[in-house]
Coordinates of C-alpha atoms in Angstrom, one line a residue:
X1 CA 24.9 39.7 145.7
X2 CA 25.0 39.6 149.5
X3 CA 23.9 43.1 150.1
X4 CA 21.0 44.3 152.3
X5 CA 19.1 46.8 150.1
X6 CA 17.3 48.2 153.2
X7 CA 20.5 49.5 154.6
X8 CA 21.4 52.9 153.1
X9 CA 24.9 53.1 154.4
X10 CA 26.0 49.7 153.1
X11 CA 27.1 48.4 156.5
X12 CA 25.5 45.0 155.9
X13 CA 27.5 44.4 152.8
X14 CA 29.2 41.0 153.1
X15 CA 31.1 40.8 149.9
X16 CA 30.7 38.9 146.7
X17 CA 30.3 35.2 146.3
X18 CA 30.3 32.8 143.3
X19 CA 26.6 33.4 142.8
X20 CA 27.3 37.0 142.0
X21 CA 29.8 36.2 139.2
X22 CA 27.7 33.9 137.2
X23 CA 27.5 30.2 136.7
X24 CA 30.4 29.8 134.3
X25 CA 33.0 31.2 136.7
X26 CA 34.8 28.9 139.0
X27 CA 36.6 30.3 142.0
X28 CA 39.5 28.0 143.1
X29 CA 40.4 27.9 146.8
X30 CA 43.9 29.3 147.4
X31 CA 45.0 26.0 149.0
X32 CA 43.8 24.0 146.0
X33 CA 45.7 26.4 143.7
X34 CA 48.9 26.1 145.6
X35 CA 48.8 22.3 145.8
X36 CA 48.0 21.7 142.2
X37 CA 49.5 18.9 140.1
X38 CA 52.1 21.4 138.7
X39 CA 54.0 21.2 141.9
X40 CA 54.4 17.5 141.7
X41 CA 56.8 17.8 138.8
X42 CA 59.3 19.6 141.0
X43 CA 61.7 16.9 142.0
X44 CA 64.2 19.2 143.9
X45 CA 65.0 18.4 147.5
X46 CA 64.3 22.0 148.5
X47 CA 60.6 21.8 147.8
X48 CA 58.6 22.8 150.9
X49 CA 55.1 21.7 151.6
X50 CA 52.7 24.5 151.0
X51 CA 50.9 24.1 154.3
X52 CA 54.1 24.5 156.2
X53 CA 55.7 27.5 154.6
X54 CA 55.7 29.5 157.8
X55 CA 57.8 27.0 159.6
X56 CA 60.9 28.1 157.7
X57 CA 60.4 31.8 158.5
X58 CA 63.3 33.5 160.3
X59 CA 63.0 36.9 161.9
X60 CA 65.0 39.5 160.0
X61 CA 67.7 41.3 161.9
X62 CA 67.1 45.0 162.3
X63 CA 69.9 47.1 163.5
X64 CA 69.3 49.8 166.1
X65 CA 69.1 53.3 164.8
X66 CA 72.1 55.2 166.1
X67 CA 72.1 58.4 164.0
X68 CA 71.0 61.7 165.4
X69 CA 67.2 62.1 164.8
X70 CA 65.7 65.1 163.2
X71 CA 67.2 67.4 160.6
X72 CA 71.0 67.4 160.3
X73 CA 71.6 71.1 159.9
X74 CA 75.0 72.5 159.0
X75 CA 77.4 73.8 161.6
X76 CA 76.5 77.4 162.6
X77 CA 72.9 77.3 161.2
X78 CA 70.9 79.4 163.5
X79 CA 67.3 78.1 163.7
X80 CA 66.3 81.1 165.8
X81 CA 67.0 83.6 163.1
X82 CA 66.7 81.5 160.0
X83 CA 64.1 82.6 157.4
X84 CA 62.1 80.2 155.1
X85 CA 64.6 81.2 152.3
X86 CA 67.5 79.9 154.5
X87 CA 65.8 76.6 154.7
X88 CA 65.1 76.6 151.0
X89 CA 68.9 77.0 150.3
X90 CA 69.6 74.0 152.5
X91 CA 67.5 71.9 150.1
X92 CA 68.5 73.7 146.9
X93 CA 72.1 74.9 147.3
X94 CA 73.6 77.1 144.6
X95 CA 75.6 74.1 143.3
X96 CA 72.4 72.1 142.8
X97 CA 70.7 75.0 141.0
X98 CA 73.7 75.3 138.6
X99 CA 73.5 71.5 137.9
X100 CA 69.7 71.7 137.2
X101 CA 70.3 74.6 134.8
X102 CA 73.1 72.7 133.0
X103 CA 71.0 69.5 132.7
X104 CA 67.9 71.4 131.6
X105 CA 69.8 73.2 128.8
X106 CA 71.6 70.0 127.8
X107 CA 68.3 68.1 127.6
X108 CA 66.7 70.9 125.5
X109 CA 69.7 70.7 123.1
X110 CA 69.6 66.9 122.9
X111 CA 65.8 66.9 122.4
X112 CA 66.1 69.5 119.6
X113 CA 68.7 67.4 117.8
X114 CA 66.1 64.6 117.7
X115 CA 62.9 66.5 116.9
X116 CA 64.2 69.7 115.2
X117 CA 64.8 73.2 116.5
X118 CA 62.5 74.8 119.0
X119 CA 62.4 78.4 117.9
X120 CA 60.8 79.4 121.3
X121 CA 63.5 77.9 123.5
X122 CA 66.2 80.0 125.1
X123 CA 68.6 78.4 127.5
X124 CA 67.4 78.8 131.1
X125 CA 69.5 80.9 133.6
X126 CA 70.0 80.4 137.3
X127 CA 67.7 83.3 138.3
X128 CA 65.0 82.0 135.9
X129 CA 65.3 78.5 137.4
X130 CA 65.0 79.9 140.9
X131 CA 61.9 81.8 139.8
X132 CA 60.6 78.6 138.2
X133 CA 61.1 76.6 141.4
X134 CA 59.5 79.3 143.4
X135 CA 56.4 79.4 141.2
X136 CA 56.1 75.6 141.5
X137 CA 56.2 75.9 145.3
X138 CA 53.4 78.6 145.2
X139 CA 51.4 76.4 142.8
X140 CA 51.6 73.6 145.4
X141 CA 50.2 76.0 148.0
X142 CA 47.5 77.5 145.9
X143 CA 46.3 74.8 143.5
X144 CA 44.3 75.5 140.4
X145 CA 43.0 72.9 137.9
X146 CA 45.1 74.2 135.0
X147 CA 48.6 75.8 134.9
X148 CA 47.4 78.5 132.5
X149 CA 44.9 79.7 135.1
X150 CA 47.7 81.3 137.2
X151 CA 48.1 83.8 134.4
X152 CA 44.4 84.5 134.0
X153 CA 43.4 88.2 133.8
X154 CA 40.4 87.3 136.1
X155 CA 41.3 88.9 139.4
X156 CA 39.7 86.1 141.4
X157 CA 41.7 83.3 139.6
X158 CA 45.0 84.7 138.4
X159 CA 48.0 85.2 140.6
X160 CA 49.7 88.6 140.1
X161 CA 52.9 87.6 141.8
X162 CA 53.4 84.7 139.4
X163 CA 52.4 86.8 136.5
X164 CA 55.0 89.5 137.4
X165 CA 57.7 86.8 137.9
X166 CA 57.5 84.9 134.6
X167 CA 55.3 84.7 131.5
X168 CA 53.1 81.6 131.1
X169 CA 54.8 80.7 127.8
X170 CA 58.2 80.7 129.4
X171 CA 57.0 78.7 132.4
X172 CA 55.6 76.1 130.1
X173 CA 58.7 76.0 127.9
X174 CA 61.0 75.5 131.0
X175 CA 58.6 72.8 132.2
X176 CA 58.9 71.1 128.8
X177 CA 62.7 70.7 129.1
X178 CA 63.1 70.7 132.9
X179 CA 65.6 67.9 133.7
X180 CA 67.9 66.9 136.6

């Protein structure tokens, strides 16, 4: 291996060579691989010499960007008085929440027809789904190694806001069937 063992930061590392892989390994050159005898069987008139492939390159056409940059907010949306919840509703309108509820419940029903009834499942509601999404956002802000840790009784680990919003079992059950 071409590595200077005196250098502790590895800055003199120059890569691996054939001597590092062993004597039974052969490393073909890329050019040799491309111009192998297999290409000689191609009798089409469109064959291109491998050493001239760039001569056929054409620059792609890229149209100018003509849209308004930045967020496209709805008419009348006041950015001066908008709250974080107002921005949330832009990404998750009530119509989308209703669709996710419907798809989640349909998926749970379909899954149970294949695997048998899930006695712990109850159809999710729109308020529950909003709470579920909120908990997921909070979990992205305050990350813990395991989902169950948010419901820990340890005051330094658990999150009381999440615990008051939804039980751990319900959160895991919604996660199991969450679909959209």
